[in-house]
CSV table of C-alpha atoms and ligand atoms in Angstrom, one decimal:
chain,number,residue,atom,x,y,z
A,3,MET,CA,200.6,191.0,63.5
A,4,SER,CA,198.1,188.1,63.2
A,5,ARG,CA,197.2,187.2,59.6
A,6,ASP,CA,194.6,185.1,58.1
A,7,PRO,CA,196.5,182.4,56.2
A,8,ALA,CA,193.6,181.8,53.8
A,9,ARG,CA,193.5,185.4,52.8
A,10,ASP,CA,197.3,185.5,52.7
A,11,SER,CA,197.5,182.7,50.2
A,12,ALA,CA,194.7,184.3,48.1
A,13,HIS,CA,196.7,187.5,47.7
A,14,ALA,CA,193.7,189.5,46.4
A,15,PHE,CA,196.0,192.3,45.2
A,16,TRP,CA,199.3,190.6,44.4
A,17,SER,CA,197.5,187.9,42.3
A,18,THR,CA,196.5,190.7,39.9
A,19,GLN,CA,200.0,192.2,39.5
A,20,PRO,CA,202.9,191.3,37.0
A,21,VAL,CA,204.9,189.4,39.6
A,22,LEU,CA,205.7,185.7,39.7
A,23,GLN,CA,203.0,184.2,41.8
A,24,THR,CA,204.7,181.2,43.4
A,25,GLU,CA,208.1,179.6,44.0
A,26,GLY,CA,207.1,177.0,41.5
A,27,GLU,CA,206.4,179.6,38.9
A,28,MET,CA,209.8,181.2,39.6
A,29,GLN,CA,211.5,177.9,39.2
A,30,SER,CA,210.3,177.7,35.7
A,31,VAL,CA,211.8,181.0,34.8
A,32,ILE,CA,215.2,180.7,33.0
A,33,PHE,CA,215.9,184.1,31.3
A,34,ALA,CA,215.2,187.5,32.7
A,35,GLY,CA,212.6,189.7,31.0
A,36,PRO,CA,209.4,191.7,31.3
A,37,MET,CA,206.2,190.0,32.4
A,38,ASP,CA,203.6,192.4,31.0
A,39,ALA,CA,202.9,192.9,27.3
A,40,PRO,CA,204.7,196.1,26.2
A,41,LYS,CA,202.7,199.3,26.8
A,42,THR,CA,203.2,203.0,25.9
A,43,VAL,CA,202.7,206.0,28.1
A,44,ASP,CA,199.5,206.7,26.2
A,45,ASP,CA,198.0,203.5,27.5
A,46,ILE,CA,198.3,204.8,31.1
A,47,PRO,CA,195.6,206.9,32.7
A,48,THR,CA,196.4,210.5,33.2
A,49,GLU,CA,194.0,210.8,36.2
A,50,PRO,CA,195.0,209.5,39.7
A,51,HIS,CA,193.7,206.2,41.0
A,52,PRO,CA,190.3,206.7,42.7
A,53,ILE,CA,190.4,207.2,46.4
A,54,ALA,CA,187.7,207.5,49.2
A,55,SER,CA,186.2,211.0,49.2
A,56,THR,CA,187.4,211.7,52.7
A,57,PHE,CA,191.0,211.3,51.5
A,58,GLU,CA,193.1,213.1,48.9
A,59,TRP,CA,196.3,212.5,47.0
A,60,TRP,CA,199.3,214.7,48.0
A,61,THR,CA,202.7,215.1,46.4
A,62,PRO,CA,205.0,216.5,49.1
A,63,ASN,CA,207.8,218.8,48.2
A,64,LEU,CA,210.8,217.3,49.7
A,65,GLU,CA,212.7,220.5,49.4
A,66,SER,CA,210.4,222.0,52.0
A,67,ASP,CA,211.2,221.5,55.6
A,68,GLU,CA,207.5,221.5,56.5
A,69,ASP,CA,206.7,218.7,54.0
A,70,ILE,CA,209.7,216.6,55.0
A,71,THR,CA,208.8,217.0,58.7
A,72,ALA,CA,205.3,215.6,58.0
A,73,ILE,CA,206.8,212.5,56.2
A,74,TYR,CA,209.4,212.2,59.0
A,75,GLU,CA,206.7,212.1,61.7
A,76,LEU,CA,204.5,209.6,59.9
A,77,LEU,CA,207.5,207.2,59.5
A,78,ARG,CA,208.8,207.9,63.1
A,79,ASP,CA,205.5,206.8,64.5
A,80,ASN,CA,204.3,204.2,62.0
A,81,TYR,CA,207.1,202.7,60.0
A,82,VAL,CA,208.7,199.3,60.3
A,83,GLU,CA,209.0,197.6,63.7
A,84,ASP,CA,210.6,194.3,64.7
A,85,ASP,CA,208.3,191.3,65.3
A,86,ASP,CA,208.1,192.0,69.1
A,87,SER,CA,207.5,195.8,68.7
A,88,MET,CA,210.6,196.7,70.7
A,89,PHE,CA,212.2,198.9,68.1
A,90,ARG,CA,211.0,201.1,65.2
A,91,PHE,CA,213.1,202.7,62.5
A,92,ASN,CA,213.5,206.4,63.1
A,93,TYR,CA,214.9,207.7,59.8
A,94,THR,CA,216.1,211.3,60.3
A,95,LYS,CA,214.9,214.2,58.2
A,96,GLU,CA,218.4,214.6,56.8
A,97,PHE,CA,218.4,210.9,55.9
A,98,LEU,CA,215.1,211.1,54.1
A,99,GLN,CA,216.2,214.1,52.1
A,100,TRP,CA,219.3,212.2,51.1
A,101,ALA,CA,217.4,208.9,50.3
A,102,LEU,CA,214.5,210.5,48.4
A,103,ARG,CA,216.3,213.2,46.4
A,104,PRO,CA,219.0,211.5,44.3
A,105,PRO,CA,220.1,213.1,41.0
A,106,GLY,CA,217.2,213.2,38.6
A,107,TYR,CA,214.6,212.3,41.2
A,108,ILE,CA,211.0,212.8,40.1
A,109,ARG,CA,208.8,214.7,42.6
A,110,ASP,CA,205.7,213.0,41.3
A,111,TRP,CA,207.0,209.6,42.4
A,112,HIS,CA,206.7,210.6,46.0
A,113,VAL,CA,203.1,209.7,46.7
A,114,ALA,CA,201.2,210.6,49.9
A,115,VAL,CA,197.5,210.4,51.1
A,116,ARG,CA,196.1,213.0,53.4
A,117,ARG,CA,192.8,213.3,55.2
A,118,ARG,CA,190.9,215.9,53.2
A,119,LYS,CA,189.4,217.8,56.1
A,120,ASP,CA,192.5,218.7,58.1
A,121,LYS,CA,195.4,217.6,55.7
A,122,MET,CA,196.6,215.0,58.2
A,123,LEU,CA,199.2,212.7,56.6
A,124,LEU,CA,197.9,209.1,56.5
A,125,ALA,CA,200.1,207.2,54.1
A,126,PHE,CA,203.2,207.4,52.0
A,127,ILE,CA,205.2,205.5,49.3
A,128,ALA,CA,208.3,206.7,47.5
A,129,GLY,CA,209.9,205.8,44.1
A,130,ILE,CA,213.3,207.0,43.0
A,131,PRO,CA,215.0,206.5,39.7
A,132,MET,CA,218.0,204.2,39.4
A,133,THR,CA,220.0,202.2,36.9
A,134,LEU,CA,220.2,198.5,37.5
A,135,HIS,CA,221.8,195.5,35.8
A,136,MET,CA,219.1,192.9,36.0
A,137,GLY,CA,219.9,190.6,33.0
A,138,THR,CA,219.9,186.8,33.1
A,139,PRO,CA,222.3,185.6,35.8
A,140,LYS,CA,225.8,184.9,34.5
A,141,ALA,CA,225.8,181.1,35.4
A,142,ILE,CA,222.6,180.6,33.4
A,143,GLN,CA,224.0,182.7,30.4
A,144,GLU,CA,227.0,180.5,30.3
A,145,LYS,CA,224.9,177.3,30.1
A,146,ALA,CA,222.7,179.0,27.5
A,147,ARG,CA,225.7,179.8,25.3
A,148,GLU,CA,226.8,176.2,25.4
A,149,GLU,CA,223.3,175.3,24.2
A,150,GLY,CA,223.3,177.9,21.5
A,151,LYS,CA,220.8,180.2,23.3
A,152,GLY,CA,223.3,182.8,24.3
A,153,GLU,CA,221.7,185.6,22.4
A,154,GLU,CA,218.2,185.0,23.9
A,155,ALA,CA,219.7,184.8,27.4
A,156,ALA,CA,221.6,188.1,27.0
A,157,LYS,CA,218.7,190.0,25.6
A,158,TYR,CA,218.3,192.2,28.7
A,159,ASP,CA,221.9,192.4,29.7
A,160,GLY,CA,222.4,196.2,29.6
A,161,PRO,CA,221.7,198.6,32.4
A,162,ARG,CA,218.0,199.5,32.8
A,163,ARG,CA,216.5,202.7,34.0
A,164,ILE,CA,214.0,201.6,36.6
A,165,CYS,CA,212.3,202.6,39.8
A,166,GLU,CA,213.3,201.7,43.3
A,167,ILE,CA,210.4,201.7,45.8
A,168,ASN,CA,210.8,202.3,49.5
A,169,PHE,CA,209.1,203.8,52.6
A,170,LEU,CA,205.6,202.4,52.1
A,171,CYS,CA,203.9,203.3,55.3
A,172,ILE,CA,200.2,203.5,56.4
A,173,HIS,CA,199.2,205.2,59.6
A,174,LYS,CA,198.6,202.6,62.4
A,175,GLN,CA,194.9,203.6,62.6
A,176,LEU,CA,194.3,202.9,59.0
A,177,ARG,CA,195.8,199.4,58.7
A,178,GLU,CA,194.2,196.4,57.0
A,179,LYS,CA,191.8,198.6,55.0
A,180,ARG,CA,193.4,197.8,51.6
A,181,LEU,CA,195.0,201.2,51.3
A,182,ALA,CA,198.4,199.7,50.5
A,183,PRO,CA,197.3,198.3,47.1
A,184,ILE,CA,195.8,201.8,46.2
A,185,LEU,CA,199.1,203.5,47.0
A,186,ILE,CA,201.0,200.9,45.0
A,187,GLN,CA,198.7,201.3,42.0
A,188,GLU,CA,199.0,205.1,42.1
A,189,VAL,CA,202.8,205.1,42.3
A,190,THR,CA,202.9,202.5,39.5
A,191,ARG,CA,200.7,204.7,37.3
A,192,ARG,CA,202.9,207.8,37.9
A,193,VAL,CA,206.1,205.8,37.2
A,194,ASN,CA,204.5,204.3,34.1
A,195,ARG,CA,203.5,207.8,32.9
A,196,THR,CA,207.3,208.5,32.7
A,197,GLY,CA,207.9,205.5,30.5
A,198,VAL,CA,209.4,203.3,33.3
A,199,TRP,CA,208.0,199.8,33.5
A,200,GLN,CA,210.0,197.9,36.1
A,201,ALA,CA,210.7,198.4,39.9
A,202,VAL,CA,212.8,196.8,42.6
A,203,TYR,CA,211.9,196.8,46.2
A,204,THR,CA,212.6,194.9,49.4
A,205,ALA,CA,210.5,193.9,52.4
A,206,GLY,CA,210.9,192.0,55.6
A,207,VAL,CA,207.7,190.2,54.8
A,208,ALA,CA,207.1,187.3,52.3
A,209,LEU,CA,205.1,188.4,49.3
A,210,PRO,CA,204.9,186.8,45.8
A,211,THR,CA,207.7,186.1,45.1
A,212,PRO,CA,211.3,187.1,46.2
A,213,TYR,CA,214.1,186.4,43.8
A,214,THR,CA,216.4,186.3,46.7
A,215,SER,CA,216.2,186.5,50.5
A,216,GLY,CA,219.1,188.0,52.5
A,217,ARG,CA,219.6,187.6,56.3
A,218,TYR,CA,220.5,190.4,58.7
A,219,PHE,CA,223.7,190.0,60.7
A,220,HIS,CA,224.7,192.2,63.6
A,221,ARG,CA,228.0,193.3,65.1
A,222,SER,CA,227.7,194.6,68.6
A,223,PHE,CA,229.7,197.5,69.9
A,224,ASN,CA,227.8,198.7,73.0
A,225,GLN,CA,227.1,195.4,74.8
A,226,GLU,CA,225.7,196.9,78.0
A,227,LYS,CA,223.1,199.0,76.2
A,228,LEU,CA,222.2,196.3,73.7
A,229,VAL,CA,221.5,193.9,76.5
A,230,ASP,CA,219.6,196.6,78.5
A,231,VAL,CA,217.2,197.3,75.6
A,232,ARG,CA,217.0,193.6,74.8
A,233,PHE,CA,218.4,193.9,71.4
A,234,SER,CA,220.7,191.1,72.4
A,235,SER,CA,221.1,188.8,75.4
A,236,ILE,CA,224.2,187.5,77.1
A,237,PRO,CA,225.2,184.4,75.2
A,238,GLN,CA,225.0,181.1,77.1
A,239,ALA,CA,228.8,180.6,76.7
A,240,PHE,CA,229.5,183.8,78.7
A,241,LYS,CA,227.2,183.0,81.6
A,242,ARG,CA,229.7,180.7,83.2
A,243,PHE,CA,232.1,183.6,83.9
A,244,GLN,CA,232.0,185.5,87.1
A,245,ASN,CA,231.4,188.7,85.3
A,246,PRO,CA,229.8,187.8,82.0
A,247,MET,CA,229.4,191.4,80.9
A,248,ALA,CA,233.1,192.2,81.4
A,249,MET,CA,234.0,189.1,79.3
A,250,LEU,CA,231.5,190.1,76.6
A,251,LYS,CA,233.0,193.6,76.4
A,252,ARG,CA,236.4,192.1,76.1
A,253,TYR,CA,235.3,189.7,73.4
A,254,TYR,CA,233.9,192.6,71.3
A,255,GLN,CA,236.6,195.1,72.0
A,256,LEU,CA,237.9,197.1,69.0
A,257,PRO,CA,241.1,199.1,68.6
A,258,ASP,CA,240.5,202.9,69.1
A,259,THR,CA,241.9,203.9,65.7
A,260,PRO,CA,241.8,202.5,62.2
A,261,ARG,CA,244.6,200.1,61.2
A,262,SER,CA,245.1,201.0,57.5
A,263,SER,CA,247.6,203.7,56.7
A,264,GLY,CA,246.2,206.2,54.3
A,265,LEU,CA,242.6,205.9,55.5
A,266,ARG,CA,240.7,209.2,55.4
A,267,GLU,CA,237.3,210.6,54.7
A,268,MET,CA,236.2,210.6,51.1
A,269,THR,CA,236.1,214.0,49.4
A,270,ARG,CA,234.7,215.2,46.1
A,271,ASP,CA,238.1,214.7,44.4
A,272,ASP,CA,237.9,211.0,45.1
A,273,VAL,CA,234.6,210.6,43.1
A,274,PRO,CA,236.2,209.4,39.8
A,275,ALA,CA,238.5,206.8,41.6
A,276,VAL,CA,235.7,205.5,43.8
A,277,GLN,CA,233.4,205.2,40.8
A,278,LYS,CA,236.0,203.1,39.0
A,279,ILE,CA,236.9,200.8,41.8
A,280,LEU,CA,233.2,200.3,42.8
A,281,SER,CA,232.0,199.5,39.3
A,282,ASN,CA,235.0,197.1,38.7
A,283,TYR,CA,234.1,195.3,42.0
A,284,LEU,CA,230.3,195.2,41.3
A,285,ALA,CA,230.8,193.8,37.8
A,286,LYS,CA,230.8,190.2,39.1
A,287,PHE,CA,227.3,190.4,40.7
A,288,ASP,CA,224.1,189.5,38.8
A,289,VAL,CA,221.9,192.2,40.2
A,290,ARG,CA,223.9,195.4,40.6
A,291,PRO,CA,223.4,199.1,40.3
A,292,GLU,CA,225.3,201.4,38.0
A,293,PHE,CA,226.1,204.8,39.4
A,294,ASP,CA,227.2,207.8,37.3
A,295,LYS,CA,229.4,210.5,38.8
A,296,ALA,CA,226.5,212.5,40.1
A,297,GLU,CA,225.1,209.4,41.9
A,298,ILE,CA,228.5,208.5,43.4
A,299,GLU,CA,228.7,212.0,44.7
A,300,HIS,CA,225.2,211.9,46.1
A,301,TYR,CA,225.2,208.4,47.6
A,302,LEU,CA,228.8,208.4,48.9
A,303,LEU,CA,230.1,211.8,49.8
A,304,PRO,CA,229.9,212.1,53.6
A,305,ARG,CA,226.8,213.8,55.1
A,306,GLU,CA,226.9,214.6,58.8
A,307,HIS,CA,225.0,212.0,60.9
A,308,VAL,CA,223.7,210.3,57.7
A,309,VAL,CA,226.4,208.7,55.5
A,310,PHE,CA,230.1,208.1,56.3
A,311,SER,CA,232.6,207.2,53.6
A,312,TYR,CA,236.3,206.6,53.8
A,313,VAL,CA,239.0,205.9,51.2
A,314,VAL,CA,242.4,204.4,51.5
A,315,GLU,CA,245.0,206.5,49.6
A,316,ASN,CA,248.6,205.5,49.3
A,317,ASP,CA,251.2,207.1,47.0
A,318,GLY,CA,248.4,209.4,45.7
A,319,LYS,CA,246.2,206.5,44.6
A,320,VAL,CA,242.8,205.6,46.0
A,321,THR,CA,242.8,201.8,46.2
A,322,ASP,CA,239.9,200.9,48.6
A,323,PHE,CA,236.8,202.5,50.1
A,324,PHE,CA,234.0,201.7,52.4
A,325,SER,CA,230.8,203.5,53.4
A,326,PHE,CA,228.1,203.0,56.1
A,327,PHE,CA,224.9,204.9,56.9
A,328,ARG,CA,223.1,205.6,60.2
A,329,ILE,CA,219.5,204.9,60.9
A,330,PRO,CA,218.6,205.4,64.6
A,331,SER,CA,215.8,203.1,66.0
A,332,THR,CA,213.3,204.2,68.6
A,333,VAL,CA,213.5,201.9,71.6
A,334,ILE,CA,209.8,201.4,72.4
A,335,GLY,CA,208.9,201.7,76.1
A,336,ASN,CA,212.3,201.6,77.7
A,337,GLU,CA,212.9,203.9,80.6
A,338,LYS,CA,216.6,204.2,80.3
A,339,TYR,CA,217.1,204.5,76.6
A,340,SER,CA,215.0,206.1,73.9
A,341,THR,CA,217.2,205.5,70.8
A,342,LEU,CA,219.5,202.8,69.4
A,343,GLU,CA,222.3,204.1,67.2
A,344,VAL,CA,222.5,201.7,64.3
A,345,ALA,CA,225.0,201.7,61.3
A,346,TYR,CA,224.3,199.7,58.1
A,347,ILE,CA,227.1,198.6,55.8
A,348,HIS,CA,226.7,200.4,52.5
A,349,TYR,CA,229.0,199.9,49.4
A,350,TYR,CA,232.7,199.0,49.6
A,351,ALA,CA,235.5,197.8,47.4
A,352,ALA,CA,238.9,196.5,48.5
A,353,THR,CA,241.8,196.2,46.0
A,354,SER,CA,244.9,196.6,48.1
A,355,MET,CA,244.0,194.5,51.1
A,356,PRO,CA,241.8,191.6,52.2
A,357,LEU,CA,238.1,192.8,52.6
A,358,GLN,CA,238.2,191.7,56.3
A,359,GLN,CA,240.9,194.3,57.0
A,360,LEU,CA,238.9,197.1,55.3
A,361,ILE,CA,235.7,196.1,57.2
A,362,LEU,CA,237.7,196.1,60.5
A,363,ASP,CA,238.4,199.8,59.8
A,364,LEU,CA,234.7,200.4,59.0
A,365,LEU,CA,233.8,198.9,62.4
A,366,ILE,CA,236.4,200.9,64.3
A,367,THR,CA,235.2,204.1,62.6
A,368,ALA,CA,231.5,203.4,63.3
A,369,HIS,CA,232.2,202.5,66.9
A,370,SER,CA,234.2,205.7,67.4
A,371,ARG,CA,231.2,207.7,66.1
A,372,GLY,CA,228.9,206.5,68.9
A,373,ILE,CA,227.2,203.7,67.0
A,374,ASP,CA,225.8,200.9,69.2
A,375,VAL,CA,225.5,198.1,66.6
A,376,CYS,CA,226.5,197.6,63.0
A,377,ASN,CA,224.1,195.7,60.7
A,378,ALA,CA,224.6,194.1,57.3
A,379,VAL,CA,222.6,191.8,55.0
A,380,ASP,CA,224.4,188.8,53.5
A,381,ILE,CA,224.6,190.4,50.0
A,382,LEU,CA,227.8,191.4,48.2
A,383,ASP,CA,230.8,189.6,49.8
A,384,SER,CA,229.7,190.1,53.3
A,385,ARG,CA,229.5,186.4,54.2
A,386,THR,CA,233.3,186.4,53.8
A,387,PHE,CA,233.9,188.7,56.7
A,388,PHE,CA,231.0,188.0,59.1
A,389,GLU,CA,232.6,185.3,61.2
A,390,GLU,CA,236.0,186.9,61.6
A,391,MET,CA,234.5,190.3,62.3
A,392,LYS,CA,232.2,188.8,65.0
A,393,PHE,CA,228.9,189.4,63.3
A,394,GLY,CA,226.1,187.1,64.5
A,395,PRO,CA,222.9,186.2,62.6
A,396,GLY,CA,219.8,188.0,63.6
A,397,ASP,CA,216.2,187.0,63.1
A,398,GLY,CA,215.4,189.5,60.3
A,399,TYR,CA,215.3,188.7,56.6
A,400,LEU,CA,215.3,191.1,53.7
A,401,ARG,CA,213.5,189.8,50.7
A,402,TYR,CA,214.2,191.3,47.2
A,403,TYR,CA,211.5,191.7,44.6
A,404,PHE,CA,211.1,192.9,41.1
A,405,TYR,CA,207.9,194.4,39.6
A,406,ASN,CA,207.1,193.3,36.0
A,407,TRP,CA,210.4,191.4,35.7
A,408,ALA,CA,210.6,187.6,35.5
A,409,TYR,CA,213.8,186.6,37.2
A,410,PRO,CA,215.1,183.2,38.4
A,411,GLN,CA,215.9,182.7,42.1
A,412,ILE,CA,219.5,183.5,42.9
A,413,ASP,CA,221.6,183.4,46.0
A,414,SER,CA,221.8,186.7,48.0
A,415,SER,CA,225.6,186.7,47.4
A,416,GLN,CA,224.9,187.4,43.8
A,417,VAL,CA,223.1,190.6,44.7
A,418,ALA,CA,224.9,194.0,45.0
A,419,LEU,CA,222.0,196.3,45.6
A,420,VAL,CA,222.1,198.0,49.1
A,421,MET,CA,218.6,199.4,50.0
A,422,LEU,CA,218.4,202.4,52.3
B,523,MYA,S1,208.7,197.6,52.7
B,523,MYA,C1,208.3,198.4,54.2
B,523,MYA,C2,206.8,198.3,54.4
B,523,MYA,N1,206.3,199.2,55.5
B,523,MYA,C3,206.1,198.7,56.7
B,523,MYA,O1,206.3,197.6,57.1
B,523,MYA,C4,205.7,199.8,57.7
B,523,MYA,C5,204.7,199.3,58.7
B,523,MYA,N2,203.5,198.7,58.0
B,523,MYA,C6,202.6,199.4,57.3
B,523,MYA,O2,202.7,200.6,57.2
B,523,MYA,C7,201.5,198.6,56.7
B,523,MYA,O3,201.3,197.4,57.4
B,523,MYA,C8,201.8,198.3,55.2
B,523,MYA,C9,200.6,197.4,54.6
B,523,MYA,C10,201.8,199.6,54.4
B,523,MYA,C11,203.1,197.6,54.9
B,523,MYA,N3,204.9,195.5,50.4
B,523,MYA,O4,196.5,198.2,53.1
B,523,MYA,P1,196.4,196.7,53.5
B,523,MYA,C12,200.1,193.7,50.9
B,523,MYA,C13,204.0,195.3,49.5
B,523,MYA,O5,195.1,196.2,53.9
B,523,MYA,P2,198.2,197.3,55.6
B,523,MYA,C14,208.6,198.8,51.5
B,523,MYA,O6,208.5,199.9,51.7
B,523,MYA,C15,199.5,192.5,51.5
B,523,MYA,O7,200.1,191.3,51.0
B,523,MYA,N4,202.8,194.8,49.7
B,523,MYA,O8,197.6,196.3,54.5
B,523,MYA,C16,208.6,198.3,50.0
B,523,MYA,C17,198.1,192.6,50.9
B,523,MYA,O9,198.0,192.2,49.6
B,523,MYA,P3,197.5,190.8,49.2
B,523,MYA,C18,202.5,194.6,51.0
B,523,MYA,O10,198.9,196.4,56.6
B,523,MYA,C19,207.2,198.4,49.5
B,523,MYA,C20,197.8,194.1,51.0
B,523,MYA,O11,199.2,194.7,51.0
B,523,MYA,C21,203.3,194.9,52.1
B,523,MYA,O12,197.3,198.3,56.1
B,523,MYA,C22,207.0,197.8,48.1
B,523,MYA,C23,197.1,194.5,52.2
B,523,MYA,O13,196.9,195.9,52.2
B,523,MYA,C24,204.6,195.3,51.7
B,523,MYA,N5,205.6,195.6,52.6
B,523,MYA,O14,199.4,198.0,54.9
B,523,MYA,C25,205.6,198.0,47.6
B,523,MYA,N6,202.8,194.6,53.2
B,523,MYA,O15,196.0,190.7,49.7
B,523,MYA,C26,205.4,197.3,46.2
B,523,MYA,C27,201.5,194.1,52.9
B,523,MYA,O16,197.6,190.7,47.7
B,523,MYA,C28,205.9,198.2,45.1
B,523,MYA,N7,201.3,194.1,51.6
B,523,MYA,O17,198.4,189.8,49.9
B,523,MYA,C29,205.6,197.5,43.8
B,523,MYA,C30,206.2,198.3,42.6
B,523,MYA,C31,205.5,199.6,42.3
B,523,MYA,C32,206.1,200.5,41.2
B,523,MYA,C33,206.1,199.9,39.8
B,523,MYA,C34,206.7,200.8,38.7
B,523,MYA,C35,206.8,200.1,37.5
């Protein structure tokens, strides 16, 4: 997409929003906290944001197959593509139902725009509730304590009920008409009407201003297909072999079955143990979600073709777990293949073995389920296994943002929030 740098730097919309405007401004932030002056629900308009008379606001019912199909089709044809328009996310209906209906979800936070005359879906944005720890980073708090400012630094330490925004999408034929700011303002209004004042979101693009930027890494399984669809190419080092593809396959070969004894699919009975080992593990990260039992059940119990979770149980005790989810991508304009099967590393925690060993089992499991490539962002402790597990850096970045929350820049290895 070509962009006008002058307009980009002006940020006609984002310059009006409670977000840090520049890297410089972010560098001057020390303690975490809200940017806007406090408001109450009564300060927020009850009427929807004005919209062109040919359009109308629509709140889809994600319990209804018809409505979820409409959202699915909009995203299938118009959602995120790579820079060269070779692949486009093809989130399945089952995935969207999972991602958009967590415990306590608010129907009103799913915001769509339709064409008035024929109800054609033109745009969508989704908010879901979540609990996030987003207090001042630990390293800064430590220093603040030494300087006698510990209390001020720790002011927003507790878990916060906020909104997570995802799936912003505008039909290709309506791009660059300033509809995105209208959707964002309407979802903000609806979220504010419920007394929630902060949001977290991620994007591949650079906006004002990410508190961290993660990089995508990829672990190939199905070399032949990945090269055919030009997801990857044969590395230079392999080209000197007589049969580079055979050597590449050998290099990436995985065992057929998992290595850890006691590895099995997660069940409902595992929920308390998984909740405990996950929250113990996440405690060391600065930005981390807090999941109650219902959320652990929702986000981690296996769902066919959507989310895959395994625990390691030995002597009746669950000691480790991993999870990955599946998002197919449409291969645009390839005669041989229409879809790439992609797994994304979700949450995990290892207490009885090195993390590398647990992730090896994740890779073996994903491969055995017909996945072509496994992706991960360098958040959590993923950098500690990328090299050994033969992940390579990709060209995509995932920038993390807060709305109405001043936060200093941190390294992505201090972030433990996996976005779907
Ligand atoms: S990230 C995924 C975003 N989706 C896609 O990339 C799918 C394909 N692309 C599209 O559908 C469109 O190109 C989109 C922009 C919709 C992205 N996040 O209408 P416009 C700003 C935020 O003329 P369009 C995800 O889902 C841009 O800088 N802002 O542009 C998280 C410019 O503003 P400014 C973005 O291309 C979303 C303005 O929009 C993004 O037709 C988080 C131009 O508008 C982006 N990804 O449409 C949303 N891309 O002039 C924020 C461009 O100021 C949530 N823009 O530079 C904030 C919290 C809200 C809740 C708060 C509660 C308290």
